[in-house]
PDB file of C-alpha atoms in Angstrom:
ATOM      1  CA  MET A   1     -22.954 -60.552 -21.884  1.00  0.00           C
ATOM      2  CA  LYS A   2     -19.768 -62.583 -21.450  1.00  0.00           C
ATOM      3  CA  LYS A   3     -17.972 -60.434 -24.058  1.00  0.00           C
ATOM      4  CA  THR A   4     -19.097 -57.264 -22.270  1.00  0.00           C
ATOM      5  CA  LEU A   5     -17.677 -58.498 -18.954  1.00  0.00           C
ATOM      6  CA  ILE A   6     -14.377 -59.446 -20.597  1.00  0.00           C
ATOM      7  CA  ALA A   7     -14.180 -56.018 -22.283  1.00  0.00           C
ATOM      8  CA  LEU A   8     -14.900 -54.246 -18.970  1.00  0.00           C
ATOM      9  CA  ALA A   9     -12.224 -56.339 -17.226  1.00  0.00           C
ATOM     10  CA  LEU A  10      -9.659 -55.406 -19.894  1.00  0.00           C
ATOM     11  CA  VAL A  11     -10.544 -51.698 -19.653  1.00  0.00           C
ATOM     12  CA  ALA A  12     -10.256 -51.817 -15.838  1.00  0.00           C
ATOM     13  CA  ALA A  13      -6.890 -53.586 -16.037  1.00  0.00           C
ATOM     14  CA  GLY A  14      -5.625 -51.032 -18.551  1.00  0.00           C
ATOM     15  CA  ALA A  15      -6.868 -48.122 -16.438  1.00  0.00           C
ATOM     16  CA  THR A  16      -4.936 -49.383 -13.424  1.00  0.00           C
ATOM     17  CA  ALA A  17      -1.815 -50.250 -15.441  1.00  0.00           C
ATOM     18  CA  VAL A  18      -1.441 -46.795 -17.036  1.00  0.00           C
ATOM     19  CA  PRO A  19      -1.182 -44.896 -13.712  1.00  0.00           C
ATOM     20  CA  ALA A  20       1.140 -47.577 -12.286  1.00  0.00           C
ATOM     21  CA  PHE A  21       3.412 -47.269 -15.341  1.00  0.00           C
ATOM     22  CA  ALA A  22       3.303 -43.451 -15.277  1.00  0.00           C
ATOM     23  CA  GLN A  23       4.187 -43.494 -11.578  1.00  0.00           C
ATOM     24  CA  ASP A  24       7.474 -45.204 -12.403  1.00  0.00           C
ATOM     25  CA  VAL A  25       8.414 -42.422 -14.821  1.00  0.00           C
ATOM     26  CA  ASN A  26       7.100 -39.478 -12.726  1.00  0.00           C
ATOM     27  CA  PRO A  27       9.093 -38.746  -9.558  1.00  0.00           C
ATOM     28  CA  ALA A  28       6.257 -36.649  -8.035  1.00  0.00           C
ATOM     29  CA  ALA A  29       3.964 -39.699  -7.909  1.00  0.00           C
ATOM     30  CA  GLY A  30       3.416 -41.651  -4.697  1.00  0.00           C
ATOM     31  CA  TRP A  31       2.947 -40.747  -1.035  1.00  0.00           C
ATOM     32  CA  PHE A  32       4.056 -37.284   0.125  1.00  0.00           C
ATOM     33  CA  VAL A  33       4.126 -34.961   3.144  1.00  0.00           C
ATOM     34  CA  ASN A  34       4.761 -31.237   3.052  1.00  0.00           C
ATOM     35  CA  GLY A  35       4.809 -28.225   5.317  1.00  0.00           C
ATOM     36  CA  ASN A  36       4.319 -24.526   4.590  1.00  0.00           C
ATOM     37  CA  VAL A  37       5.317 -21.491   6.647  1.00  0.00           C
ATOM     38  CA  GLY A  38       4.601 -17.958   5.545  1.00  0.00           C
ATOM     39  CA  ARG A  39       2.844 -14.641   5.804  1.00  0.00           C
ATOM     40  CA  THR A  40      -0.918 -14.553   6.176  1.00  0.00           C
ATOM     41  CA  SER A  41      -3.008 -11.492   5.412  1.00  0.00           C
ATOM     42  CA  VAL A  42      -6.594 -10.425   6.028  1.00  0.00           C
ATOM     43  CA  ASP A  43      -8.163  -7.237   4.678  1.00  0.00           C
ATOM     44  CA  LYS A  44     -11.839  -7.685   5.468  1.00  0.00           C
ATOM     45  CA  GLY A  45     -14.054  -5.525   7.685  1.00  0.00           C
ATOM     46  CA  ARG A  46     -12.430  -4.829  11.049  1.00  0.00           C
ATOM     47  CA  TYR A  47      -9.438  -6.993  10.211  1.00  0.00           C
ATOM     48  CA  ASP A  48      -6.659  -5.556   8.082  1.00  0.00           C
ATOM     49  CA  GLY A  49      -3.248  -6.942   8.884  1.00  0.00           C
ATOM     50  CA  HIS A  50      -0.874  -9.849   8.644  1.00  0.00           C
ATOM     51  CA  ASP A  51       0.709 -12.559  10.771  1.00  0.00           C
ATOM     52  CA  THR A  52       2.626 -15.813  10.376  1.00  0.00           C
ATOM     53  CA  GLY A  53       0.784 -19.026   9.505  1.00  0.00           C
ATOM     54  CA  TYR A  54       1.622 -22.635   8.799  1.00  0.00           C
ATOM     55  CA  ALA A  55       0.105 -25.669   7.101  1.00  0.00           C
ATOM     56  CA  LEU A  56       0.896 -29.402   7.192  1.00  0.00           C
ATOM     57  CA  ASN A  57      -0.350 -31.729   4.424  1.00  0.00           C
ATOM     58  CA  GLY A  58      -0.063 -35.307   3.324  1.00  0.00           C
ATOM     59  CA  GLY A  59      -1.465 -37.347   0.486  1.00  0.00           C
ATOM     60  CA  TYR A  60      -0.914 -39.454  -2.587  1.00  0.00           C
ATOM     61  CA  ARG A  61      -0.333 -38.560  -6.260  1.00  0.00           C
ATOM     62  CA  TRP A  62      -0.716 -40.741  -9.325  1.00  0.00           C
ATOM     63  CA  GLY A  63       1.610 -40.199 -12.262  1.00  0.00           C
ATOM     64  CA  VAL A  64      -0.587 -39.350 -15.246  1.00  0.00           C
ATOM     65  CA  THR A  65       2.280 -38.586 -17.651  1.00  0.00           C
ATOM     66  CA  PRO A  66       6.044 -38.215 -17.186  1.00  0.00           C
ATOM     67  CA  TRP A  67       5.466 -34.495 -16.497  1.00  0.00           C
ATOM     68  CA  ALA A  68       2.119 -34.516 -14.597  1.00  0.00           C
ATOM     69  CA  ALA A  69       0.967 -36.080 -11.334  1.00  0.00           C
ATOM     70  CA  LEU A  70      -2.527 -35.660  -9.850  1.00  0.00           C
ATOM     71  CA  GLY A  71      -3.544 -36.614  -6.339  1.00  0.00           C
ATOM     72  CA  VAL A  72      -5.495 -36.167  -3.129  1.00  0.00           C
ATOM     73  CA  GLU A  73      -4.446 -34.452   0.084  1.00  0.00           C
ATOM     74  CA  VAL A  74      -5.528 -33.791   3.666  1.00  0.00           C
ATOM     75  CA  GLY A  75      -4.037 -31.295   6.060  1.00  0.00           C
ATOM     76  CA  TYR A  76      -4.267 -28.844   8.926  1.00  0.00           C
ATOM     77  CA  ASN A  77      -3.427 -25.140   9.090  1.00  0.00           C
ATOM     78  CA  ASP A  78      -3.229 -22.283  11.573  1.00  0.00           C
ATOM     79  CA  LEU A  79      -3.442 -18.950   9.774  1.00  0.00           C
ATOM     80  CA  GLY A  80      -2.402 -16.672  12.617  1.00  0.00           C
ATOM     81  CA  ASN A  81      -4.035 -13.965  14.706  1.00  0.00           C
ATOM     82  CA  ILE A  82      -4.801 -10.391  13.668  1.00  0.00           C
ATOM     83  CA  HIS A  83      -6.015  -7.473  15.827  1.00  0.00           C
ATOM     84  CA  ALA A  84      -9.337  -5.846  14.947  1.00  0.00           C
ATOM     85  CA  LYS A  85      -9.092  -2.184  13.878  1.00  0.00           C
ATOM     86  CA  ASN A  86     -11.382   0.753  14.583  1.00  0.00           C
ATOM     87  CA  PHE A  87     -13.367   1.904  11.521  1.00  0.00           C
ATOM     88  CA  PHE A  88     -12.490   5.564  12.104  1.00  0.00           C
ATOM     89  CA  ASN A  89      -8.726   5.173  12.598  1.00  0.00           C
ATOM     90  CA  ASP A  90      -6.033   2.504  12.714  1.00  0.00           C
ATOM     91  CA  ASN A  91      -6.238   2.084  16.492  1.00  0.00           C
ATOM     92  CA  ARG A  92      -7.246  -1.267  17.898  1.00  0.00           C
ATOM     93  CA  VAL A  93     -10.830  -1.664  19.117  1.00  0.00           C
ATOM     94  CA  VAL A  94     -11.643  -2.126  22.807  1.00  0.00           C
ATOM     95  CA  ASP A  95     -11.557  -5.931  22.405  1.00  0.00           C
ATOM     96  CA  ARG A  96      -7.823  -6.662  22.647  1.00  0.00           C
ATOM     97  CA  ARG A  97      -8.223 -10.292  21.611  1.00  0.00           C
ATOM     98  CA  LYS A  98      -7.098 -11.164  18.109  1.00  0.00           C
ATOM     99  CA  SER A  99      -8.897 -12.990  15.338  1.00  0.00           C
ATOM    100  CA  GLU A 100      -8.131 -16.673  15.009  1.00  0.00           C
ATOM    101  CA  LEU A 101      -8.513 -18.961  12.006  1.00  0.00           C
ATOM    102  CA  HIS A 102      -7.484 -22.593  11.769  1.00  0.00           C
ATOM    103  CA  GLY A 103      -8.902 -25.727  10.215  1.00  0.00           C
ATOM    104  CA  TRP A 104      -8.677 -28.971   8.264  1.00  0.00           C
ATOM    105  CA  THR A 105      -8.357 -29.312   4.496  1.00  0.00           C
ATOM    106  CA  ALA A 106      -9.269 -32.149   2.120  1.00  0.00           C
ATOM    107  CA  GLY A 107      -8.834 -31.773  -1.604  1.00  0.00           C
ATOM    108  CA  VAL A 108      -7.042 -32.515  -4.850  1.00  0.00           C
ATOM    109  CA  ASN A 109      -3.617 -31.381  -6.044  1.00  0.00           C
ATOM    110  CA  GLY A 110      -1.393 -31.431  -9.090  1.00  0.00           C
ATOM    111  CA  HIS A 111       2.364 -31.324  -9.706  1.00  0.00           C
ATOM    112  CA  PHE A 112       3.335 -30.330 -13.274  1.00  0.00           C
ATOM    113  CA  ASN A 113       6.980 -30.284 -14.362  1.00  0.00           C
ATOM    114  CA  ILE A 114       7.925 -27.553 -16.838  1.00  0.00           C
ATOM    115  CA  ASP A 115      11.443 -28.998 -17.083  1.00  0.00           C
ATOM    116  CA  PRO A 116      13.135 -31.863 -15.190  1.00  0.00           C
ATOM    117  CA  GLN A 117      13.550 -29.852 -11.951  1.00  0.00           C
ATOM    118  CA  TRP A 118      11.132 -26.880 -12.077  1.00  0.00           C
ATOM    119  CA  TYR A 119       7.407 -27.396 -11.526  1.00  0.00           C
ATOM    120  CA  ILE A 120       4.131 -25.571 -11.026  1.00  0.00           C
ATOM    121  CA  SER A 121       1.500 -26.854  -8.626  1.00  0.00           C
ATOM    122  CA  GLY A 122      -2.164 -26.346  -7.887  1.00  0.00           C
ATOM    123  CA  ARG A 123      -4.589 -27.444  -5.200  1.00  0.00           C
ATOM    124  CA  ALA A 124      -8.227 -26.953  -4.227  1.00  0.00           C
ATOM    125  CA  GLY A 125     -10.775 -28.509  -1.922  1.00  0.00           C
ATOM    126  CA  LEU A 126     -12.904 -28.271   1.203  1.00  0.00           C
ATOM    127  CA  TYR A 127     -11.870 -26.197   4.218  1.00  0.00           C
ATOM    128  CA  ALA A 128     -13.465 -27.083   7.597  1.00  0.00           C
ATOM    129  CA  TRP A 129     -12.527 -24.023   9.670  1.00  0.00           C
ATOM    130  CA  LYS A 130     -12.974 -22.575  13.142  1.00  0.00           C
ATOM    131  CA  GLY A 131     -12.660 -18.852  13.660  1.00  0.00           C
ATOM    132  CA  HIS A 132     -13.028 -16.253  16.371  1.00  0.00           C
ATOM    133  CA  GLY A 133     -13.539 -12.518  15.930  1.00  0.00           C
ATOM    134  CA  THR A 134     -15.841  -9.508  15.810  1.00  0.00           C
ATOM    135  CA  SER A 135     -18.036  -8.649  12.830  1.00  0.00           C
ATOM    136  CA  ASN A 136     -18.473  -5.246  11.184  1.00  0.00           C
ATOM    137  CA  ASP A 137     -21.733  -4.408  12.974  1.00  0.00           C
ATOM    138  CA  ASP A 138     -21.177  -6.150  16.328  1.00  0.00           C
ATOM    139  CA  ILE A 139     -18.284  -5.668  18.751  1.00  0.00           C
ATOM    140  CA  ASN A 140     -19.066  -8.916  20.576  1.00  0.00           C
ATOM    141  CA  ARG A 141     -16.635 -11.738  19.896  1.00  0.00           C
ATOM    142  CA  HIS A 142     -18.082 -14.729  18.021  1.00  0.00           C
ATOM    143  CA  ASP A 143     -16.830 -18.309  17.844  1.00  0.00           C
ATOM    144  CA  LEU A 144     -17.777 -19.728  14.443  1.00  0.00           C
ATOM    145  CA  ASP A 145     -17.161 -22.820  12.375  1.00  0.00           C
ATOM    146  CA  LYS A 146     -18.137 -23.832   8.862  1.00  0.00           C
ATOM    147  CA  THR A 147     -17.037 -25.887   5.880  1.00  0.00           C
ATOM    148  CA  SER A 148     -16.007 -23.742   2.918  1.00  0.00           C
ATOM    149  CA  TRP A 149     -13.238 -23.973   0.285  1.00  0.00           C
ATOM    150  CA  TYR A 150      -9.548 -23.340  -0.333  1.00  0.00           C
ATOM    151  CA  ALA A 151      -7.412 -23.032  -3.465  1.00  0.00           C
ATOM    152  CA  GLY A 152      -3.806 -22.286  -4.266  1.00  0.00           C
ATOM    153  CA  VAL A 153      -0.988 -22.277  -6.805  1.00  0.00           C
ATOM    154  CA  GLY A 154       2.757 -22.609  -6.517  1.00  0.00           C
ATOM    155  CA  VAL A 155       6.085 -22.911  -8.254  1.00  0.00           C
ATOM    156  CA  GLY A 156       9.060 -24.904  -7.062  1.00  0.00           C
ATOM    157  CA  TYR A 157      12.210 -26.882  -7.620  1.00  0.00           C
ATOM    158  CA  ASP A 158      12.708 -30.665  -7.289  1.00  0.00           C
ATOM    159  CA  PHE A 159      16.145 -31.200  -5.706  1.00  0.00           C
ATOM    160  CA  SER A 160      15.768 -34.953  -6.075  1.00  0.00           C
ATOM    161  CA  ASN A 161      13.062 -37.575  -6.574  1.00  0.00           C
ATOM    162  CA  ASN A 162      12.258 -37.184  -2.859  1.00  0.00           C
ATOM    163  CA  TRP A 163      12.739 -33.495  -1.947  1.00  0.00           C
ATOM    164  CA  SER A 164      11.332 -30.248  -3.320  1.00  0.00           C
ATOM    165  CA  LEU A 165      11.139 -26.622  -2.217  1.00  0.00           C
ATOM    166  CA  GLY A 166       8.333 -24.316  -3.374  1.00  0.00           C
ATOM    167  CA  LEU A 167       6.776 -20.853  -3.154  1.00  0.00           C
ATOM    168  CA  ASN A 168       2.961 -20.875  -2.823  1.00  0.00           C
ATOM    169  CA  TYR A 169      -0.038 -18.559  -2.739  1.00  0.00           C
ATOM    170  CA  ASP A 170      -3.213 -19.943  -1.106  1.00  0.00           C
ATOM    171  CA  HIS A 171      -6.658 -18.528  -0.307  1.00  0.00           C
ATOM    172  CA  TYR A 172      -8.816 -19.908   2.521  1.00  0.00           C
ATOM    173  CA  ASP A 173     -12.471 -18.828   2.426  1.00  0.00           C
ATOM    174  CA  ALA A 174     -13.957 -18.256   5.907  1.00  0.00           C
ATOM    175  CA  LYS A 175     -17.227 -16.277   6.021  1.00  0.00           C
ATOM    176  CA  LYS A 176     -20.230 -16.674   8.298  1.00  0.00           C
ATOM    177  CA  ASP A 177     -22.776 -14.373   9.996  1.00  0.00           C
ATOM    178  CA  ASN A 178     -21.258 -11.043   8.795  1.00  0.00           C
ATOM    179  CA  LEU A 179     -17.802 -12.150   9.964  1.00  0.00           C
ATOM    180  CA  ASP A 180     -15.266 -12.513   7.162  1.00  0.00           C
ATOM    181  CA  LEU A 181     -11.936 -14.021   8.218  1.00  0.00           C
ATOM    182  CA  SER A 182     -10.964 -15.148   4.700  1.00  0.00           C
ATOM    183  CA  THR A 183      -7.183 -15.301   4.624  1.00  0.00           C
ATOM    184  CA  ASN A 184      -4.458 -15.365   1.987  1.00  0.00           C
ATOM    185  CA  MET A 185      -1.117 -17.011   2.694  1.00  0.00           C
ATOM    186  CA  THR A 186       2.153 -16.594   0.797  1.00  0.00           C
ATOM    187  CA  SER A 187       4.469 -19.337   1.976  1.00  0.00           C
ATOM    188  CA  VAL A 188       7.566 -21.424   1.434  1.00  0.00           C
ATOM    189  CA  SER A 189       6.974 -25.184   1.354  1.00  0.00           C
ATOM    190  CA  LEU A 190       9.197 -28.198   1.798  1.00  0.00           C
ATOM    191  CA  GLU A 191       7.967 -31.565   0.491  1.00  0.00           C
ATOM    192  CA  TYR A 192       9.203 -35.102   1.004  1.00  0.00           C
ATOM    193  CA  ARG A 193       8.037 -37.908  -1.304  1.00  0.00           C
ATOM    194  CA  PHE A 194       8.306 -41.548  -0.232  1.00  0.00           C
TER     195      PHE A 194
END
């Protein structure tokens, strides 16, 4: 029993030492904040259009290797407002109010260098959203909320150990009660690492 405890203690110490060592050699490791601004698009049911959206995120990454860092993130986004369209033509429906979609994210992310400055990134997690809009078979406006999912990929350039600029594509799933406000966002991101 004593040998088992000693072996477990050594494994635990080694498991914590490897990420700490890799963090020193991977500039993407550590605390970070980033912001995205870009074009959002919806092409579901009554909604077919685009607007401007933004997202703010923060989190922590652990350096797994000199070229890979994996971490956790939380954030908030507002994915814009889009007018509902008439099924028979492109005119707006009687309800002049626009769709709305915004919410909180919590998930995992990765930063993978393909050379010393260029990287690809990925993220996925839970999306706790609130939305407003009209469904396909009901012209009444509904206020909905639900927890669903989000996922995205990106490519970017590390200007230094602290700053990077990226281009991202993200999908935010938002469906409930015959109302589908699922939104895609193509955005530019700026990240600062502490």
